[in-house]
Amino acid sequence: MSFRTTAIDYVEDVSPGSGALPPRAWYASSDAKSLSLNGSWRLRVAPTADAEDDSFAEPGFDAGDWAEVAVPGHWVLQGDGAFGLPIYTNHLYPFPVDPPHVPTENPTGDHLHTFDLPEDWPSEGGCVLRFDGVESCARVWLNGTDIGEFKGSRLPHEFAVGHLLKPSGNMLAVRVHQWSAGSYLEDQDQWWLPGIFRDVTLLHRPAGSVLDFFVNASYDHITGEGTLRVDSDVDGRVSVPALDIDVATGETVTAAVQPWSAEVPKLYDGELVTEGERVPLRIGFRTVELADGLIKVNGRAVLFKGVNRHEWHPEKGRALDLETMREDVLLMKRHNLNAVRTSHYPPHPAFLDLCDEYGLWVIDECDLETHGFTEQAWRDNPVDDDRWTPALLDRAARMVERDKNHPSVVIWSLGNEAGTGRGLTAMAEWIHGRDASRLVHYEGDWNSRDTDMYSRMYASHAEIEQIGQELDGGTHKRRELPFILCEYGHAMGNGPGGIADYQELFEKYDRLQGGFIWEWIDHGITHPELGYAYGGDFGEELHDANFVCDGLIFPDRRPSPGLLEFKKVIEPVSFEGSDGTVRVTNKQDFADLSAFAFEWSYQVDGETVESGSLPVPALAPGASADVKLPEPPADHGGGESQWTVRALLAADTAWGPRGHEVAWGQLPDMARVLPSVAATDGPVTGDGVITLGPASFDARTGALRTIGGVEVSGLRLDVWRATTDNDEGAEWQTGTRYAELWRKYGLHRMRHRLDGVEVGDDALTVRTRVAPAAWEFGLAAVYRWTSDGNRLKLTVSVGPEGEWPVPLPRLGVRFGLAQADGVKWYGGGPGEGYPDTKSASRVGRWESTVDGLQTPYLRPQENGARADVRWAELGGLRVEGDPEFYLTARRWTTEQLDAAAHLTDLKAVETVWVNLDHALHGIGTGSCGPGVLPQYQLHAEPAEFSFVFSEIS
Ligand code: IPT
């Protein structure tokens, strides 16, 4: 008896599979029938690939006692753990690396679905059974006949099944193995989620129906003409009524057209008609080329303002419905994004339809990553081993053939993080040969041997500036190529910081054609106790914790501050200026400004006092104009004032309503008058208490106790913050790992030594030294309190002592308030802003609550600071800053925030803790990428800052 039956050899076979039809274009027919086999299926999960025999696939098998699951779906996200649990690893294979072998423990889901053909299902013609996505390897039987097996999880596989179908009681059996040889090619940084996670469809194929076709639709920007040729395996005719086109397949026709671009996604409805079928076409005319060392579309260089999108839903994993896909596209369009890299696999094809329709440039990436081989210096990497090349070519073909008719797809990507090797070269050669109308991308090959652009991830600002200046060297070929950052701005937790600085470089150097933020959405999984689960929460043996939560939107698709920052940084119009003139620039690549309406408003102390519309010419892409602002209001009471200029959608569009704001700018007018308090009152010592104006202090320690009727506790200098993911950094990062250094040097355990309480004539002065145990450096901190009888002013002077080995996380004061709920402030808002993430913070009057100030990063960390605050009111107190400050208030201490692993760990305490910060250390993207740029680092230096407190009557 053999230990293993030969029946499961296909699981470890490097070949792509057997029995499937050749890949072809994915389309929805107008008239050929189709039957969705999505729905409730029977499931049995076995612990190994060979635990169960094939008898479940036999007609008549009774699966009545099996569980029911939803298809599309992942079995580990259904059944409350009864079928196994998700595993998250970034690049480590969660099994021993011994390609193509997989572990004996190989969860195997046997799926069964019985279906009848609809009454009107034609008896003539053939039928095709299509799987749009199954992870990671499937073997399929229909009515007891084995029709084949396949790998390539996020790629379609079709089987001819017409001869096997009967009118009713058809039994489709699908055996899905979690691990297979294919798993070695699918080591993307995401949850491992087995299952039939995309649609299963039965397609009727009438005699003479369409097989495969390729819509070639180019645009000549000189003549304004589009050229169309539809190559079809089955001859037929092609019509485009709006262009009066009616030609045979294979025939070339030219007409004056409006081109397709992400900014103006003009699609022409057409039809391909063969003897047996009508197929709707949505044609976008556009020409993608490498010209003058640049990626050009329709003759113009494109600047990618992109994002990396994994498919994600917090309950359904990668089984996304159309509405969720549309939500992604609408959110992207509404936040000024113009590009998506489908990291790291071809998305559900409906997503690409949406990109065609709403307008997004797409880098369509193949389902390929072998990142885990980096741990063995890329030894045995499948992409450099000829035995695997057929599987790689199969994957390339399944992507290109499926998606080739989408105008939005402008670049094919070979995959992600797979090292280098002959297999990749073979893929690139095949793709170039099959589709000369698009460019090829792959990041892993820094010599750009197989690619049409130089692409990198997480390169520093300094390095990309060099690349922009063409001083980066490299091979001759690479020096001629344009550059993109296929990943940057790692949006893990609070951040990403420094993206405005990247954008400046992209806009400055032609060769830098933009980039793609990593990544779109946090892959948190809805969890009954933890809110959202991340790596390790399912007891995984190996995991990478919350590295899977690094998106611009939270799992429920609420925008995180990072998305709002990105929206501002990449806005399509910019406003600069002073002295009554605003310089308006159209930063788009294709469209003029006619889609936008412009408005001005004038604020005094944050309140709008006048507003109106601003006549801006319909500037061409790249053009600027100086537009005169009206006369400022005559009497504005001497307050701080500014202009706010906004660009809004002039009319409803497919993705946003009229009035939706796309861009804004603020131009200062009158400067702010800083608060002044004449020290006319003096401190008076009583019985254990010092009083000064409205305040009382502890006579021994000089600690503030009350301001009027408001109790204030623990007011003192604060330098610590709950470290962010970017402060933590990653082990393999070269940048500074601030969190580790800060902890080493004890910044989280600073001691406050009281050196003196001096009661002077007009001031109470408290001298302290703030320093950590074990080290000789510290900060001399002097608190000087004065009052005019009504208001209380605190001036903090800070002087570093000794050699400071690290920057400070923050510099300011913190204190507790017995209660606070509503918060009002005048300054930056409405959302959070840190030194290198506050582009979107706009000066105005804002209102929120203490709870509303919190940003719910899945792993709790420093968050919620409001920048450039002039004054704030909360808990019965008003605080004015000299100069402006950062405001943070929360219902827990920094220490509690720092210790929490999930939001559900945060329990409100009695006190509301408030931080008023003179300065904050920047955020950076050290969780994967460069740390905080020098100009945003907070070094220990002499500083002085004041706050004026008063009780709100
Ligand atoms: C890079 C990966 O391409 C991406 O999938 C993701 O893991 C990202 O990092 C971090 O979240 S690879 C990294 C080694 C630069």
Short mmCIF file of N, CA, C and O in Angstrom, two decimals, residues 401-476:
data_model
loop_
_atom_site.label_atom_id
_atom_site.label_comp_id
_atom_site.label_asym_id
_atom_site.label_seq_id
_atom_site.Cartn_x
_atom_site.Cartn_y
_atom_site.Cartn_z
N GLU A 401 -4.90 38.00 -21.46
CA GLU A 401 -6.05 37.65 -22.30
C GLU A 401 -7.35 38.10 -21.63
O GLU A 401 -8.23 38.63 -22.28
N ARG A 402 -7.45 37.92 -20.34
CA ARG A 402 -8.68 38.31 -19.65
C ARG A 402 -8.93 39.81 -19.74
O ARG A 402 -10.04 40.26 -19.97
N ASP A 403 -7.86 40.60 -19.55
CA ASP A 403 -8.03 42.05 -19.31
C ASP A 403 -7.64 42.94 -20.48
O ASP A 403 -7.65 44.16 -20.37
N LYS A 404 -7.31 42.36 -21.62
CA LYS A 404 -6.72 43.16 -22.70
C LYS A 404 -7.67 44.17 -23.32
O LYS A 404 -7.21 45.09 -24.00
N ASN A 405 -8.96 44.05 -23.07
CA ASN A 405 -9.89 44.98 -23.72
C ASN A 405 -10.29 46.16 -22.84
O ASN A 405 -11.24 46.88 -23.14
N HIS A 406 -9.55 46.36 -21.76
CA HIS A 406 -9.84 47.49 -20.87
C HIS A 406 -8.96 48.68 -21.20
O HIS A 406 -7.74 48.61 -21.02
N PRO A 407 -9.56 49.79 -21.62
CA PRO A 407 -8.73 50.97 -21.88
C PRO A 407 -8.01 51.46 -20.63
O PRO A 407 -6.93 52.05 -20.72
N SER A 408 -8.59 51.22 -19.45
CA SER A 408 -7.94 51.71 -18.23
C SER A 408 -6.60 51.03 -17.98
O SER A 408 -5.70 51.63 -17.37
N VAL A 409 -6.44 49.80 -18.44
CA VAL A 409 -5.17 49.10 -18.22
C VAL A 409 -4.14 49.66 -19.18
O VAL A 409 -4.26 49.50 -20.40
N VAL A 410 -3.14 50.36 -18.64
CA VAL A 410 -2.12 50.95 -19.50
C VAL A 410 -0.77 50.27 -19.33
O VAL A 410 0.12 50.43 -20.16
N ILE A 411 -0.63 49.53 -18.22
CA ILE A 411 0.65 48.89 -17.93
C ILE A 411 0.37 47.49 -17.40
O ILE A 411 -0.52 47.30 -16.57
N TRP A 412 1.12 46.51 -17.90
CA TRP A 412 1.09 45.16 -17.33
C TRP A 412 2.24 45.03 -16.36
O TRP A 412 3.36 45.44 -16.67
N SER A 413 1.99 44.44 -15.20
CA SER A 413 3.07 44.21 -14.25
C SER A 413 3.27 42.70 -14.11
O SER A 413 2.30 41.95 -13.97
N LEU A 414 4.52 42.29 -14.11
CA LEU A 414 4.82 40.84 -14.09
C LEU A 414 4.49 40.20 -12.76
O LEU A 414 4.33 38.98 -12.67
N GLY A 415 4.41 41.01 -11.72
CA GLY A 415 4.18 40.47 -10.38
C GLY A 415 4.89 41.35 -9.39
O GLY A 415 5.28 42.48 -9.72
N ASN A 416 5.08 40.85 -8.18
CA ASN A 416 5.71 41.65 -7.14
C ASN A 416 6.74 40.83 -6.40
O ASN A 416 6.54 39.63 -6.18
N GLU A 417 7.83 41.44 -6.02
CA GLU A 417 8.79 40.83 -5.09
C GLU A 417 9.05 39.36 -5.40
O GLU A 417 8.79 38.49 -4.58
N ALA A 418 9.57 39.12 -6.58
CA ALA A 418 9.86 37.74 -6.96
C ALA A 418 11.33 37.61 -7.35
O ALA A 418 11.70 36.66 -8.06
N GLY A 419 12.15 38.56 -6.93
CA GLY A 419 13.55 38.50 -7.30
C GLY A 419 13.70 38.70 -8.80
O GLY A 419 12.92 39.41 -9.43
N THR A 420 14.71 38.04 -9.36
CA THR A 420 14.91 38.15 -10.80
C THR A 420 15.12 36.75 -11.36
O THR A 420 15.49 35.83 -10.62
N GLY A 421 14.89 36.63 -12.66
CA GLY A 421 15.12 35.32 -13.24
C GLY A 421 14.55 35.18 -14.63
O GLY A 421 13.81 36.04 -15.11
N ARG A 422 14.94 34.07 -15.25
CA ARG A 422 14.56 33.81 -16.65
C ARG A 422 13.06 33.73 -16.84
O ARG A 422 12.54 34.07 -17.89
N GLY A 423 12.38 33.24 -15.83
CA GLY A 423 10.93 33.11 -15.96
C GLY A 423 10.27 34.46 -16.15
O GLY A 423 9.31 34.61 -16.92
N LEU A 424 10.79 35.46 -15.44
CA LEU A 424 10.24 36.81 -15.57
C LEU A 424 10.53 37.36 -16.96
O LEU A 424 9.68 37.99 -17.58
N THR A 425 11.73 37.09 -17.43
CA THR A 425 12.09 37.55 -18.78
C THR A 425 11.15 36.90 -19.81
O THR A 425 10.66 37.56 -20.72
N ALA A 426 10.88 35.62 -19.61
CA ALA A 426 9.98 34.92 -20.54
C ALA A 426 8.59 35.54 -20.50
O ALA A 426 7.95 35.72 -21.55
N MET A 427 8.14 35.89 -19.32
CA MET A 427 6.81 36.53 -19.21
C MET A 427 6.81 37.86 -19.95
O MET A 427 5.87 38.17 -20.71
N ALA A 428 7.86 38.66 -19.72
CA ALA A 428 7.91 39.98 -20.34
C ALA A 428 7.95 39.85 -21.86
O ALA A 428 7.28 40.59 -22.58
N GLU A 429 8.74 38.88 -22.34
CA GLU A 429 8.82 38.71 -23.80
C GLU A 429 7.47 38.30 -24.36
O GLU A 429 7.04 38.80 -25.40
N TRP A 430 6.82 37.39 -23.67
CA TRP A 430 5.51 36.94 -24.17
C TRP A 430 4.53 38.11 -24.18
O TRP A 430 3.81 38.34 -25.16
N ILE A 431 4.51 38.89 -23.11
CA ILE A 431 3.54 40.00 -23.03
C ILE A 431 3.84 41.04 -24.11
O ILE A 431 2.94 41.50 -24.81
N HIS A 432 5.12 41.41 -24.23
CA HIS A 432 5.47 42.38 -25.28
C HIS A 432 5.03 41.89 -26.66
O HIS A 432 4.56 42.67 -27.48
N GLY A 433 5.19 40.60 -26.89
CA GLY A 433 4.82 40.04 -28.19
C GLY A 433 3.31 40.00 -28.40
O GLY A 433 2.82 40.23 -29.50
N ARG A 434 2.60 39.76 -27.36
CA ARG A 434 1.16 39.63 -27.49
C ARG A 434 0.46 40.99 -27.54
O ARG A 434 -0.55 41.16 -28.20
N ASP A 435 0.99 41.96 -26.80
CA ASP A 435 0.31 43.25 -26.71
C ASP A 435 1.33 44.39 -26.75
O ASP A 435 1.85 44.80 -25.73
N ALA A 436 1.56 44.89 -27.95
CA ALA A 436 2.54 45.97 -28.11
C ALA A 436 1.93 47.32 -27.73
O ALA A 436 2.60 48.34 -27.75
N SER A 437 0.65 47.33 -27.36
CA SER A 437 -0.01 48.61 -27.11
C SER A 437 0.09 49.06 -25.65
O SER A 437 -0.50 50.07 -25.28
N ARG A 438 0.79 48.29 -24.84
CA ARG A 438 0.95 48.70 -23.44
C ARG A 438 2.39 48.50 -22.99
O ARG A 438 3.16 47.82 -23.65
N LEU A 439 2.71 49.06 -21.84
CA LEU A 439 4.07 48.96 -21.31
C LEU A 439 4.13 47.86 -20.25
O LEU A 439 3.10 47.44 -19.71
N VAL A 440 5.35 47.43 -19.96
CA VAL A 440 5.55 46.36 -18.98
C VAL A 440 6.31 46.90 -17.77
O VAL A 440 7.30 47.63 -17.90
N HIS A 441 5.81 46.51 -16.60
CA HIS A 441 6.38 46.95 -15.32
C HIS A 441 6.80 45.74 -14.49
O HIS A 441 6.16 44.70 -14.52
N TYR A 442 7.88 45.88 -13.76
CA TYR A 442 8.22 44.95 -12.69
C TYR A 442 9.24 45.66 -11.82
O TYR A 442 10.21 46.23 -12.34
N GLU A 443 9.02 45.63 -10.52
CA GLU A 443 9.88 46.42 -9.64
C GLU A 443 11.18 45.71 -9.30
O GLU A 443 12.21 46.36 -9.09
N GLY A 444 11.12 44.36 -9.24
CA GLY A 444 12.23 43.61 -8.67
C GLY A 444 13.53 43.69 -9.46
O GLY A 444 14.59 43.33 -8.95
N ASP A 445 13.46 44.14 -10.69
CA ASP A 445 14.65 44.17 -11.53
C ASP A 445 15.13 45.60 -11.70
O ASP A 445 14.65 46.34 -12.56
N TRP A 446 16.07 45.99 -10.84
CA TRP A 446 16.51 47.39 -10.84
C TRP A 446 17.28 47.76 -12.09
O TRP A 446 17.58 48.93 -12.31
N ASN A 447 17.66 46.78 -12.90
CA ASN A 447 18.31 47.12 -14.17
C ASN A 447 17.29 47.34 -15.28
O ASN A 447 17.65 47.63 -16.40
N SER A 448 16.02 47.14 -14.96
CA SER A 448 14.94 47.31 -15.94
C SER A 448 15.20 46.49 -17.20
O SER A 448 14.91 46.91 -18.31
N ARG A 449 15.75 45.31 -17.02
CA ARG A 449 16.09 44.46 -18.14
C ARG A 449 14.87 44.09 -18.97
O ARG A 449 14.93 44.10 -20.20
N ASP A 450 13.78 43.77 -18.30
CA ASP A 450 12.60 43.30 -19.03
C ASP A 450 11.50 44.34 -19.11
O ASP A 450 10.42 44.06 -19.62
N THR A 451 11.74 45.51 -18.57
CA THR A 451 10.61 46.43 -18.36
C THR A 451 10.76 47.72 -19.14
O THR A 451 11.84 48.03 -19.65
N ASP A 452 9.69 48.48 -19.19
CA ASP A 452 9.66 49.73 -19.95
C ASP A 452 9.74 50.94 -19.05
O ASP A 452 9.52 52.06 -19.49
N MET A 453 9.98 50.70 -17.77
CA MET A 453 10.14 51.83 -16.85
C MET A 453 11.01 51.36 -15.70
O MET A 453 11.10 50.17 -15.42
N TYR A 454 11.64 52.34 -15.06
CA TYR A 454 12.40 52.06 -13.85
C TYR A 454 11.44 52.25 -12.70
O TYR A 454 10.82 53.31 -12.57
N SER A 455 11.29 51.21 -11.90
CA SER A 455 10.32 51.26 -10.81
C SER A 455 10.98 50.83 -9.52
O SER A 455 11.78 49.90 -9.50
N ARG A 456 10.62 51.54 -8.47
CA ARG A 456 11.17 51.18 -7.16
C ARG A 456 10.09 51.32 -6.11
O ARG A 456 9.03 51.86 -6.36
N MET A 457 10.39 50.80 -4.93
CA MET A 457 9.47 50.99 -3.82
C MET A 457 10.20 51.59 -2.61
O MET A 457 11.34 51.24 -2.33
N TYR A 458 9.55 52.54 -1.97
CA TYR A 458 10.01 53.12 -0.70
C TYR A 458 11.35 53.82 -0.78
O TYR A 458 12.01 54.03 0.23
N ALA A 459 11.81 54.17 -1.98
CA ALA A 459 13.07 54.91 -2.09
C ALA A 459 12.90 56.26 -1.37
O ALA A 459 11.81 56.83 -1.34
N SER A 460 14.00 56.75 -0.83
CA SER A 460 13.94 57.98 -0.04
C SER A 460 13.76 59.18 -0.96
O SER A 460 14.00 59.11 -2.17
N HIS A 461 13.38 60.28 -0.37
CA HIS A 461 13.24 61.52 -1.13
C HIS A 461 14.57 61.88 -1.80
O HIS A 461 14.59 62.27 -2.97
N ALA A 462 15.65 61.73 -1.04
CA ALA A 462 16.96 62.12 -1.58
C ALA A 462 17.29 61.26 -2.80
O ALA A 462 17.79 61.76 -3.81
N GLU A 463 16.98 59.97 -2.71
CA GLU A 463 17.32 59.10 -3.84
C GLU A 463 16.46 59.42 -5.06
O GLU A 463 16.96 59.47 -6.18
N ILE A 464 15.19 59.67 -4.83
CA ILE A 464 14.40 59.92 -6.04
C ILE A 464 14.71 61.29 -6.63
O ILE A 464 14.59 61.49 -7.83
N GLU A 465 15.19 62.19 -5.80
CA GLU A 465 15.63 63.47 -6.38
C GLU A 465 16.81 63.23 -7.33
O GLU A 465 16.87 63.78 -8.42
N GLN A 466 17.71 62.35 -6.91
CA GLN A 466 18.84 61.98 -7.79
C GLN A 466 18.35 61.36 -9.08
O GLN A 466 18.85 61.64 -10.16
N ILE A 467 17.35 60.49 -8.93
CA ILE A 467 16.80 59.83 -10.12
C ILE A 467 16.16 60.88 -11.02
O ILE A 467 16.33 60.87 -12.24
N GLY A 468 15.47 61.82 -10.39
CA GLY A 468 14.85 62.90 -11.16
C GLY A 468 15.88 63.69 -11.94
O GLY A 468 15.65 64.09 -13.08
N GLN A 469 17.02 63.88 -11.31
CA GLN A 469 18.10 64.64 -11.96
C GLN A 469 18.93 63.77 -12.89
O GLN A 469 19.93 64.24 -13.43
N GLU A 470 18.54 62.52 -13.03
CA GLU A 470 19.24 61.55 -13.88
C GLU A 470 20.68 61.36 -13.44
O GLU A 470 21.59 61.22 -14.24
N LEU A 471 20.88 61.40 -12.13
CA LEU A 471 22.23 61.20 -11.58
C LEU A 471 22.35 59.85 -10.90
O LEU A 471 23.27 59.61 -10.14
N ASP A 472 21.39 58.97 -11.17
CA ASP A 472 21.35 57.71 -10.43
C ASP A 472 22.18 56.62 -11.08
O ASP A 472 22.31 55.54 -10.52
N GLY A 473 22.74 56.88 -12.24
CA GLY A 473 23.56 55.85 -12.87
C GLY A 473 22.71 54.70 -13.37
O GLY A 473 21.66 54.91 -13.95
N GLY A 474 23.19 53.47 -13.11
CA GLY A 474 22.45 52.31 -13.59
C GLY A 474 22.85 51.98 -15.01
O GLY A 474 23.72 52.62 -15.61
N THR A 475 22.17 50.97 -15.54
CA THR A 475 22.50 50.54 -16.90
C THR A 475 22.11 51.62 -17.89
O THR A 475 21.29 52.49 -17.60
N HIS A 476 22.67 51.50 -19.08
CA HIS A 476 22.33 52.47 -20.13
C HIS A 476 20.83 52.45 -20.37
O HIS A 476 20.18 53.49 -20.44
#
